mmCIF file of C-alpha atoms and ligand atoms in Angstrom:
data_model
loop_
_atom_site.group_PDB
_atom_site.id
_atom_site.type_symbol
_atom_site.label_atom_id
_atom_site.label_comp_id
_atom_site.label_asym_id
_atom_site.label_seq_id
_atom_site.Cartn_x
_atom_site.Cartn_y
_atom_site.Cartn_z
ATOM 1 C CA MET H 1 78.375 40.145 74.064
ATOM 2 C CA LYS H 2 77.689 36.395 73.978
ATOM 3 C CA ASN H 3 80.377 33.958 75.020
ATOM 4 C CA ILE H 4 80.645 30.965 72.682
ATOM 5 C CA LEU H 5 82.955 27.969 72.869
ATOM 6 C CA LEU H 6 83.964 26.365 69.592
ATOM 7 C CA ILE H 7 85.102 22.752 69.847
ATOM 8 C CA TYR H 8 87.117 21.515 66.883
ATOM 9 C CA THR H 9 87.104 17.760 66.273
ATOM 10 C CA GLY H 10 88.325 17.588 62.641
ATOM 11 C CA GLY H 11 86.380 16.847 59.450
ATOM 12 C CA THR H 12 86.617 18.330 55.955
ATOM 13 C CA ILE H 13 86.123 21.872 57.268
ATOM 14 C CA GLY H 14 89.695 21.943 58.613
ATOM 15 C CA MET H 15 91.320 19.492 56.216
ATOM 16 C CA GLN H 16 94.262 20.062 53.927
ATOM 17 C CA GLN H 17 95.299 18.356 50.707
ATOM 18 C CA GLU H 18 98.126 15.812 50.974
ATOM 19 C CA SER H 19 100.691 15.211 48.205
ATOM 20 C CA ASN H 20 98.645 12.214 46.966
ATOM 21 C CA ASN H 21 95.610 14.552 46.694
ATOM 22 C CA SER H 22 93.705 12.974 49.590
ATOM 23 C CA LEU H 23 92.281 15.169 52.372
ATOM 24 C CA SER H 24 93.438 14.741 55.962
ATOM 25 C CA PRO H 25 92.461 16.578 59.153
ATOM 26 C CA PHE H 26 94.618 19.542 60.162
ATOM 27 C CA ASN H 27 94.685 21.658 63.313
ATOM 28 C CA PHE H 28 92.419 24.555 64.227
ATOM 29 C CA ASP H 29 94.988 27.169 63.102
ATOM 30 C CA SER H 30 94.117 26.314 59.498
ATOM 31 C CA ILE H 31 90.602 27.545 60.189
ATOM 32 C CA LEU H 32 91.729 30.816 61.760
ATOM 33 C CA THR H 33 94.190 31.460 58.922
ATOM 34 C CA ALA H 34 91.550 30.831 56.261
ATOM 35 C CA PHE H 35 88.837 32.750 58.078
ATOM 36 C CA PRO H 36 90.426 35.629 60.032
ATOM 37 C CA GLU H 37 87.012 37.396 60.243
ATOM 38 C CA LEU H 38 86.169 34.867 62.973
ATOM 39 C CA LYS H 39 88.149 37.009 65.406
ATOM 40 C CA ASN H 40 85.658 39.874 64.894
ATOM 41 C CA CYS H 41 82.352 38.128 64.465
ATOM 42 C CA GLY H 42 80.314 40.015 67.055
ATOM 43 C CA VAL H 43 80.614 37.408 69.830
ATOM 44 C CA LYS H 44 83.351 36.436 72.261
ATOM 45 C CA LEU H 45 84.674 33.250 70.706
ATOM 46 C CA ASN H 46 87.105 30.843 72.359
ATOM 47 C CA HIS H 47 88.168 27.534 70.940
ATOM 48 C CA LEU H 48 89.327 24.134 72.140
ATOM 49 C CA SER H 49 90.316 21.089 70.112
ATOM 50 C CA THR H 50 89.746 17.444 70.952
ATOM 51 C CA LYS H 51 92.922 15.438 71.695
ATOM 52 C CA LYS H 52 93.170 14.355 68.073
ATOM 53 C CA SER H 53 91.656 15.965 64.958
ATOM 54 C CA ILE H 54 89.977 13.164 63.061
ATOM 55 C CA ASP H 55 88.039 12.292 59.968
ATOM 56 C CA SER H 56 84.618 11.657 61.470
ATOM 57 C CA SER H 57 84.584 8.159 60.001
ATOM 58 C CA ASP H 58 86.983 7.392 62.869
ATOM 59 C CA MET H 59 84.473 8.587 65.493
ATOM 60 C CA GLN H 60 83.937 6.191 68.411
ATOM 61 C CA SER H 61 81.862 6.452 71.560
ATOM 62 C CA GLY H 62 85.029 7.518 73.433
ATOM 63 C CA ASN H 63 85.181 10.650 71.239
ATOM 64 C CA TRP H 64 81.581 11.486 72.153
ATOM 65 C CA ILE H 65 82.456 11.171 75.833
ATOM 66 C CA GLU H 66 85.448 13.485 75.320
ATOM 67 C CA ILE H 67 83.195 16.115 73.662
ATOM 68 C CA ALA H 68 80.478 15.766 76.324
ATOM 69 C CA LYS H 69 83.080 16.257 79.070
ATOM 70 C CA MET H 70 84.457 19.371 77.341
ATOM 71 C CA ILE H 71 80.939 20.823 77.309
ATOM 72 C CA GLU H 72 80.354 19.889 80.947
ATOM 73 C CA GLU H 73 83.649 21.386 82.113
ATOM 74 C CA ASN H 74 82.966 24.663 80.310
ATOM 75 C CA TYR H 75 79.212 24.746 80.749
ATOM 76 C CA SER H 76 78.874 27.616 83.210
ATOM 77 C CA ALA H 77 81.472 29.812 81.454
ATOM 78 C CA TYR H 78 79.732 29.893 78.045
ATOM 79 C CA ASP H 79 76.328 30.806 76.632
ATOM 80 C CA SER H 80 76.480 28.184 73.917
ATOM 81 C CA PHE H 81 78.674 25.687 72.068
ATOM 82 C CA ILE H 82 79.613 25.000 68.463
ATOM 83 C CA ILE H 83 81.167 21.696 67.443
ATOM 84 C CA LEU H 84 83.112 21.541 64.197
ATOM 85 C CA HIS H 85 82.767 17.970 62.962
ATOM 86 C CA GLY H 86 83.060 15.886 59.795
ATOM 87 C CA THR H 87 79.795 15.276 57.995
ATOM 88 C CA ASP H 88 80.062 11.478 57.643
ATOM 89 C CA THR H 89 79.034 10.682 61.224
ATOM 90 C CA MET H 90 77.709 14.078 62.313
ATOM 91 C CA SER H 91 74.157 12.734 62.705
ATOM 92 C CA TYR H 92 75.397 9.934 64.996
ATOM 93 C CA THR H 93 77.349 12.380 67.166
ATOM 94 C CA ALA H 94 74.432 14.828 67.335
ATOM 95 C CA SER H 95 72.055 12.007 68.324
ATOM 96 C CA ALA H 96 74.479 10.580 70.890
ATOM 97 C CA LEU H 97 75.130 13.990 72.482
ATOM 98 C CA SER H 98 71.414 14.761 72.650
ATOM 99 C CA PHE H 99 71.034 11.759 75.002
ATOM 100 C CA MET H 100 74.341 12.121 76.837
ATOM 101 C CA LEU H 101 73.772 15.779 77.789
ATOM 102 C CA ASP H 102 70.915 15.404 80.235
ATOM 103 C CA GLY H 103 69.387 18.695 81.434
ATOM 104 C CA LEU H 104 70.916 20.714 78.589
ATOM 105 C CA ASN H 105 69.501 24.235 78.391
ATOM 106 C CA LYS H 106 71.992 25.873 76.053
ATOM 107 C CA ALA H 107 72.575 25.543 72.316
ATOM 108 C CA VAL H 108 75.024 22.876 71.123
ATOM 109 C CA ILE H 109 75.292 23.283 67.345
ATOM 110 C CA LEU H 110 77.277 20.922 65.140
ATOM 111 C CA THR H 111 78.452 22.122 61.770
ATOM 112 C CA GLY H 112 81.124 21.395 59.182
ATOM 113 C CA SER H 113 81.442 21.605 55.434
ATOM 114 C CA GLN H 114 81.679 19.680 52.188
ATOM 115 C CA ILE H 115 84.710 21.701 50.990
ATOM 116 C CA PRO H 116 87.626 22.708 53.284
ATOM 117 C CA ILE H 117 87.547 26.234 54.666
ATOM 118 C CA GLY H 118 90.722 27.201 52.789
ATOM 119 C CA ALA H 119 89.279 26.353 49.368
ATOM 120 C CA ARG H 120 87.826 29.062 47.102
ATOM 121 C CA ARG H 121 84.312 27.609 46.791
ATOM 122 C CA THR H 122 84.046 26.511 50.398
ATOM 123 C CA ASP H 123 80.670 26.214 52.120
ATOM 124 C CA ALA H 124 82.413 26.323 55.509
ATOM 125 C CA LYS H 125 82.355 30.073 56.094
ATOM 126 C CA GLU H 126 78.608 30.466 55.662
ATOM 127 C CA ASN H 127 77.909 27.363 57.752
ATOM 128 C CA LEU H 128 80.171 28.491 60.563
ATOM 129 C CA ILE H 129 79.186 32.162 60.699
ATOM 130 C CA THR H 130 75.450 31.375 60.650
ATOM 131 C CA ALA H 131 75.892 28.659 63.284
ATOM 132 C CA ILE H 132 77.564 31.314 65.456
ATOM 133 C CA GLU H 133 74.680 33.746 64.894
ATOM 134 C CA ILE H 134 72.123 31.080 65.812
ATOM 135 C CA ALA H 135 74.146 30.013 68.869
ATOM 136 C CA ALA H 136 74.174 33.652 70.018
ATOM 137 C CA SER H 137 70.414 34.087 69.527
ATOM 138 C CA ASP H 138 69.394 32.647 72.901
ATOM 139 C CA LYS H 139 66.569 30.771 71.175
ATOM 140 C CA ILE H 140 68.032 27.262 71.112
ATOM 141 C CA SER H 141 68.466 24.928 74.067
ATOM 142 C CA GLU H 142 69.179 21.566 72.427
ATOM 143 C CA VAL H 143 71.671 19.704 70.216
ATOM 144 C CA CYS H 144 71.291 20.773 66.569
ATOM 145 C CA ILE H 145 72.980 20.513 63.212
ATOM 146 C CA TYR H 146 73.278 23.659 61.112
ATOM 147 C CA PHE H 147 74.105 22.955 57.480
ATOM 148 C CA GLU H 148 73.396 24.750 54.192
ATOM 149 C CA ASP H 149 70.611 27.124 55.226
ATOM 150 C CA LYS H 150 68.848 24.880 57.707
ATOM 151 C CA LEU H 151 68.938 24.274 61.420
ATOM 152 C CA PHE H 152 67.801 20.778 62.329
ATOM 153 C CA ARG H 153 67.161 18.928 65.581
ATOM 154 C CA GLY H 154 70.329 16.811 65.646
ATOM 155 C CA ASN H 155 68.697 13.506 66.548
ATOM 156 C CA ARG H 156 66.289 13.803 63.598
ATOM 157 C CA THR H 157 68.966 14.124 60.923
ATOM 158 C CA VAL H 158 70.438 11.783 58.334
ATOM 159 C CA LYS H 159 73.348 12.440 55.987
ATOM 160 C CA VAL H 160 71.807 11.997 52.551
ATOM 161 C CA ASN H 161 74.298 13.502 50.118
ATOM 162 C CA SER H 162 78.074 13.303 49.836
ATOM 163 C CA GLU H 163 78.207 15.561 46.794
ATOM 164 C CA HIS H 164 75.793 18.459 47.221
ATOM 165 C CA PHE H 165 76.004 21.206 49.812
ATOM 166 C CA GLU H 166 72.618 20.078 51.208
ATOM 167 C CA ALA H 167 74.197 17.091 52.931
ATOM 168 C CA PHE H 168 71.535 16.580 55.622
ATOM 169 C CA GLU H 169 67.830 16.035 55.871
ATOM 170 C CA SER H 170 65.426 15.718 58.745
ATOM 171 C CA PRO H 171 62.928 13.346 57.163
ATOM 172 C CA HIS H 172 60.425 13.142 60.008
ATOM 173 C CA PHE H 173 60.611 16.560 61.620
ATOM 174 C CA PRO H 174 60.578 20.089 60.178
ATOM 175 C CA ALA H 175 63.660 22.310 60.272
ATOM 176 C CA LEU H 176 63.988 24.384 63.450
ATOM 177 C CA ALA H 177 65.100 27.387 61.401
ATOM 178 C CA VAL H 178 65.449 28.256 57.739
ATOM 179 C CA VAL H 179 68.068 30.773 56.701
ATOM 180 C CA GLY H 180 67.756 33.279 53.867
ATOM 181 C CA ILE H 181 68.162 37.031 54.151
ATOM 182 C CA ASN H 182 66.626 36.544 57.595
ATOM 183 C CA ILE H 183 66.788 33.592 59.979
ATOM 184 C CA LYS H 184 63.238 32.286 60.368
ATOM 185 C CA TYR H 185 62.834 30.192 63.508
ATOM 186 C CA ASN H 186 60.095 27.610 63.767
ATOM 187 C CA ALA H 187 59.253 28.790 67.310
ATOM 188 C CA TYR H 188 56.573 26.148 67.884
ATOM 189 C CA ARG H 189 59.083 23.307 67.283
ATOM 190 C CA LEU H 190 61.947 24.545 69.461
ATOM 191 C CA ARG H 191 62.541 22.594 72.652
ATOM 192 C CA SER H 192 61.781 24.575 75.755
ATOM 193 C CA ARG H 193 64.487 25.168 78.310
ATOM 194 C CA ASP H 194 65.129 22.394 80.817
ATOM 195 C CA GLU H 195 65.434 23.698 84.351
ATOM 196 C CA LYS H 196 67.436 20.622 85.439
ATOM 197 C CA GLN H 197 71.168 20.783 86.064
ATOM 198 C CA LEU H 198 73.365 19.448 83.275
ATOM 199 C CA SER H 199 74.680 15.966 83.911
ATOM 200 C CA ILE H 200 76.462 13.831 81.346
ATOM 201 C CA SER H 201 76.360 10.108 80.698
ATOM 202 C CA GLU H 202 79.851 8.749 80.387
ATOM 203 C CA LYS H 203 78.898 5.219 79.489
ATOM 204 C CA MET H 204 77.633 4.157 76.081
ATOM 205 C CA ASP H 205 77.209 0.418 75.568
ATOM 206 C CA THR H 206 78.312 -0.268 71.994
ATOM 207 C CA ASP H 207 77.308 -3.939 71.903
ATOM 208 C CA ILE H 208 74.813 -3.443 69.040
ATOM 209 C CA VAL H 209 74.357 -5.002 65.603
ATOM 210 C CA ILE H 210 72.242 -4.103 62.598
ATOM 211 C CA LEU H 211 70.389 -6.855 60.799
ATOM 212 C CA LYS H 212 69.501 -5.369 57.416
ATOM 213 C CA LEU H 213 66.962 -7.517 55.590
ATOM 214 C CA PHE H 214 67.209 -8.191 51.878
ATOM 215 C CA PRO H 215 65.391 -10.710 49.699
ATOM 216 C CA GLY H 216 67.441 -13.891 49.872
ATOM 217 C CA ILE H 217 69.175 -13.301 53.212
ATOM 218 C CA THR H 218 70.064 -16.732 54.566
ATOM 219 C CA GLU H 219 69.174 -18.233 57.903
ATOM 220 C CA LYS H 220 72.893 -18.747 58.531
ATOM 221 C CA VAL H 221 73.539 -15.009 58.271
ATOM 222 C CA ILE H 222 70.500 -14.119 60.393
ATOM 223 C CA HIS H 223 71.668 -16.553 63.109
ATOM 224 C CA ALA H 224 75.233 -15.251 62.986
ATOM 225 C CA ILE H 225 74.161 -11.615 63.384
ATOM 226 C CA ILE H 226 71.635 -12.284 66.132
ATOM 227 C CA ASN H 227 74.039 -14.504 68.057
ATOM 228 C CA SER H 228 76.741 -11.846 67.967
ATOM 229 C CA SER H 229 75.009 -9.310 70.231
ATOM 230 C CA GLN H 230 72.410 -8.709 72.922
ATOM 231 C CA ASN H 231 70.966 -5.717 71.055
ATOM 232 C CA ILE H 232 69.743 -5.906 67.495
ATOM 233 C CA ILE H 233 68.443 -3.162 65.200
ATOM 234 C CA LEU H 234 66.336 -4.903 62.573
ATOM 235 C CA GLU H 235 66.298 -2.797 59.393
ATOM 236 C CA SER H 236 63.019 -3.932 57.904
ATOM 237 C CA TYR H 237 61.150 -2.989 54.752
ATOM 238 C CA GLY H 238 58.567 -0.219 54.255
ATOM 239 C CA SER H 239 56.392 0.392 57.276
ATOM 240 C CA GLY H 240 58.288 -2.167 59.371
ATOM 241 C CA ASN H 241 57.632 -5.350 57.411
ATOM 242 C CA SER H 242 59.755 -8.470 57.494
ATOM 243 C CA SER H 243 59.456 -11.923 56.067
ATOM 244 C CA SER H 244 56.579 -13.767 57.701
ATOM 245 C CA ASN H 245 58.489 -17.045 57.327
ATOM 246 C CA LYS H 246 57.921 -19.120 60.474
ATOM 247 C CA ASP H 247 61.599 -20.022 60.926
ATOM 248 C CA PHE H 248 62.629 -16.388 60.741
ATOM 249 C CA ILE H 249 60.005 -15.317 63.297
ATOM 250 C CA SER H 250 60.996 -18.185 65.548
ATOM 251 C CA ILE H 251 64.679 -17.116 65.539
ATOM 252 C CA LEU H 252 63.643 -13.617 66.636
ATOM 253 C CA LYS H 253 61.210 -14.961 69.248
ATOM 254 C CA THR H 254 63.863 -17.214 70.821
ATOM 255 C CA ALA H 255 66.305 -14.294 70.899
ATOM 256 C CA ILE H 256 63.789 -12.031 72.679
ATOM 257 C CA GLU H 257 62.868 -14.787 75.150
ATOM 258 C CA SER H 258 66.557 -15.155 75.989
ATOM 259 C CA GLY H 259 66.697 -11.468 76.969
ATOM 260 C CA LYS H 260 67.862 -9.814 73.741
ATOM 261 C CA ILE H 261 66.400 -6.497 72.614
ATOM 262 C CA ILE H 262 65.242 -6.253 69.000
ATOM 263 C CA VAL H 263 64.247 -2.863 67.594
ATOM 264 C CA ASN H 264 62.440 -2.469 64.284
ATOM 265 C CA CYS H 265 63.682 0.452 62.111
ATOM 266 C CA SER H 266 62.614 0.908 58.508
ATOM 267 C CA GLN H 267 64.993 0.990 55.556
ATOM 268 C CA CYS H 268 62.761 3.790 54.185
ATOM 269 C CA LEU H 269 63.887 7.373 54.687
ATOM 270 C CA ARG H 270 60.339 8.622 55.240
ATOM 271 C CA GLY H 271 57.280 7.225 56.983
ATOM 272 C CA SER H 272 56.999 5.458 60.293
ATOM 273 C CA VAL H 273 57.218 1.817 61.397
ATOM 274 C CA LYS H 274 53.676 0.597 62.029
ATOM 275 C CA GLN H 275 53.861 -2.978 63.287
ATOM 276 C CA GLY H 276 50.608 -4.722 62.540
ATOM 277 C CA GLN H 277 49.624 -2.641 59.517
ATOM 278 C CA TYR H 278 50.462 -5.655 57.361
ATOM 279 C CA GLU H 279 50.295 -9.299 58.303
ATOM 280 C CA SER H 280 54.043 -9.443 57.623
ATOM 281 C CA SER H 281 54.722 -7.245 60.652
ATOM 282 C CA SER H 282 51.975 -8.280 63.051
ATOM 283 C CA GLU H 283 54.046 -11.310 64.167
ATOM 284 C CA LEU H 284 56.905 -8.950 65.065
ATOM 285 C CA GLU H 285 54.555 -7.015 67.347
ATOM 286 C CA LYS H 286 53.288 -10.231 68.956
ATOM 287 C CA ILE H 287 56.725 -11.605 69.805
ATOM 288 C CA GLY H 288 57.880 -8.323 71.397
ATOM 289 C CA VAL H 289 59.977 -6.572 68.737
ATOM 290 C CA ILE H 290 60.066 -2.864 69.662
ATOM 291 C CA SER H 291 58.917 -0.396 67.023
ATOM 292 C CA ALA H 292 61.303 2.529 66.470
ATOM 293 C CA MET H 293 58.340 4.380 64.893
ATOM 294 C CA ASP H 294 59.863 7.383 63.085
ATOM 295 C CA MET H 295 63.285 7.318 64.763
ATOM 296 C CA THR H 296 66.235 7.222 62.386
ATOM 297 C CA THR H 297 68.595 4.260 62.578
ATOM 298 C CA GLU H 298 71.308 6.680 63.810
ATOM 299 C CA THR H 299 69.077 7.679 66.702
ATOM 300 C CA ALA H 300 67.872 4.167 67.487
ATOM 301 C CA ILE H 301 71.498 2.989 67.742
ATOM 302 C CA THR H 302 72.703 5.836 69.964
ATOM 303 C CA LYS H 303 69.556 5.764 72.142
ATOM 304 C CA LEU H 304 70.073 2.051 72.750
ATOM 305 C CA MET H 305 73.766 2.640 73.546
ATOM 306 C CA TYR H 306 72.732 5.328 76.036
ATOM 307 C CA LEU H 307 69.978 3.316 77.749
ATOM 308 C CA LYS H 308 72.098 0.145 77.877
ATOM 309 C CA GLY H 309 74.947 2.208 79.310
ATOM 310 C CA LYS H 310 72.728 3.060 82.265
ATOM 311 C CA ALA H 311 72.577 -0.642 83.191
ATOM 312 C CA LEU H 312 68.790 -0.624 83.623
ATOM 313 C CA GLU H 313 66.616 -3.724 83.653
ATOM 314 C CA THR H 314 65.748 -4.937 80.144
ATOM 315 C CA GLU H 315 62.029 -4.162 80.576
ATOM 316 C CA ASP H 316 62.887 -0.645 81.757
ATOM 317 C CA ILE H 317 65.133 -0.099 78.721
ATOM 318 C CA LYS H 318 62.349 -1.272 76.422
ATOM 319 C CA SER H 319 59.759 1.066 77.926
ATOM 320 C CA LYS H 320 62.145 4.072 77.962
ATOM 321 C CA PHE H 321 63.146 3.362 74.376
ATOM 322 C CA LYS H 322 59.553 3.917 73.254
ATOM 323 C CA LEU H 323 59.341 7.341 74.919
ATOM 324 C CA SER H 324 60.502 10.642 73.506
ATOM 325 C CA LEU H 325 63.496 11.527 75.687
ATOM 326 C CA ARG H 326 64.859 14.447 73.607
ATOM 327 C CA GLY H 327 62.271 14.993 70.889
ATOM 328 C CA GLU H 328 63.722 12.152 68.803
ATOM 329 C CA ILE H 329 60.423 10.363 68.160
ATOM 330 C CA SER H 330 56.948 11.668 67.279
ATOM 331 C CA ASN H 331 54.299 10.985 69.885
HETATM 332 N N1 LIG C 401 85.168 12.261 55.696
HETATM 333 C C1 LIG C 401 84.822 13.581 56.176
HETATM 334 C C2 LIG C 401 84.450 13.466 57.641
HETATM 335 O O1 LIG C 401 83.368 13.044 57.956
HETATM 336 C C3 LIG C 401 83.700 14.156 55.388
HETATM 337 C C4 LIG C 401 83.292 15.554 55.782
HETATM 338 O O2 LIG C 401 83.698 16.140 56.757
HETATM 339 O O3 LIG C 401 82.449 16.122 55.044
HETATM 340 O O4 LIG C 401 85.247 13.775 58.491
#
């Protein structure tokens, strides 16, 4: 029988309704009470909770470190791990953990729900029970999100819907498994086992800003955002295009020359950044803006936090950022 550790962090799945009708995180007992079948689900299931059960909109890098440490401390005792998490920042946590858990060769599957587990029409039971079945399958050795019939590589996901049960998409990478009557794994896409020992990164550098372009953005705002951090994610248009205005390019150029890192992510959900495809992005390439290619903004942010946390030289960070470290970018 497989040994699985369930880590409860909070989120809608375990929430209860307050007197003012709002939902707030409750403890893990609420899950066991609402879903007693968990005790007999064909695997040996133990559970731990993080220090505080939170709405995932309160997630910080310290919470990721807490979860990573819980996995590290229990790594040899379990075959795989399930993390119960709110949906709002699940893609950020999955991306962050994929980098922080170096040498991972077991499944770490995040799941949650859109409706609390105690409610009649909940999606939590199906999500949780299938996540357990996948975690017990021995097929997965990476950080994933399982949600509404699909298993995704965690660092490829984006939350796209706050209303429907299909809350997540993986816009640049196919699902690792699709669930119907049978679970169909996409064997060719699964990450192969890493023979390294697990080691975790306990430092994430959160000094990052996002500069989201929009027609009419003022120079004052651009200056203020760029001056506020060493690491800038530029959310550009389409295939990585920005204004070709000389003053704008010169602000970015000066920032890069002073040692700042600027990464180009697209505001589009699908398609890749291709600097140089249009004249409006060829200047970005020339001045040393780094293309995030088909990485999501969630992944670009957490990858930069991870690499900066390692205190590497700027040039080393830039070259590592362009590589696929955990399958987060298409080659
Ligand atoms: N606000 C909730 C959270 O992210 C939403 C959810 O779990 O679906 O914790």
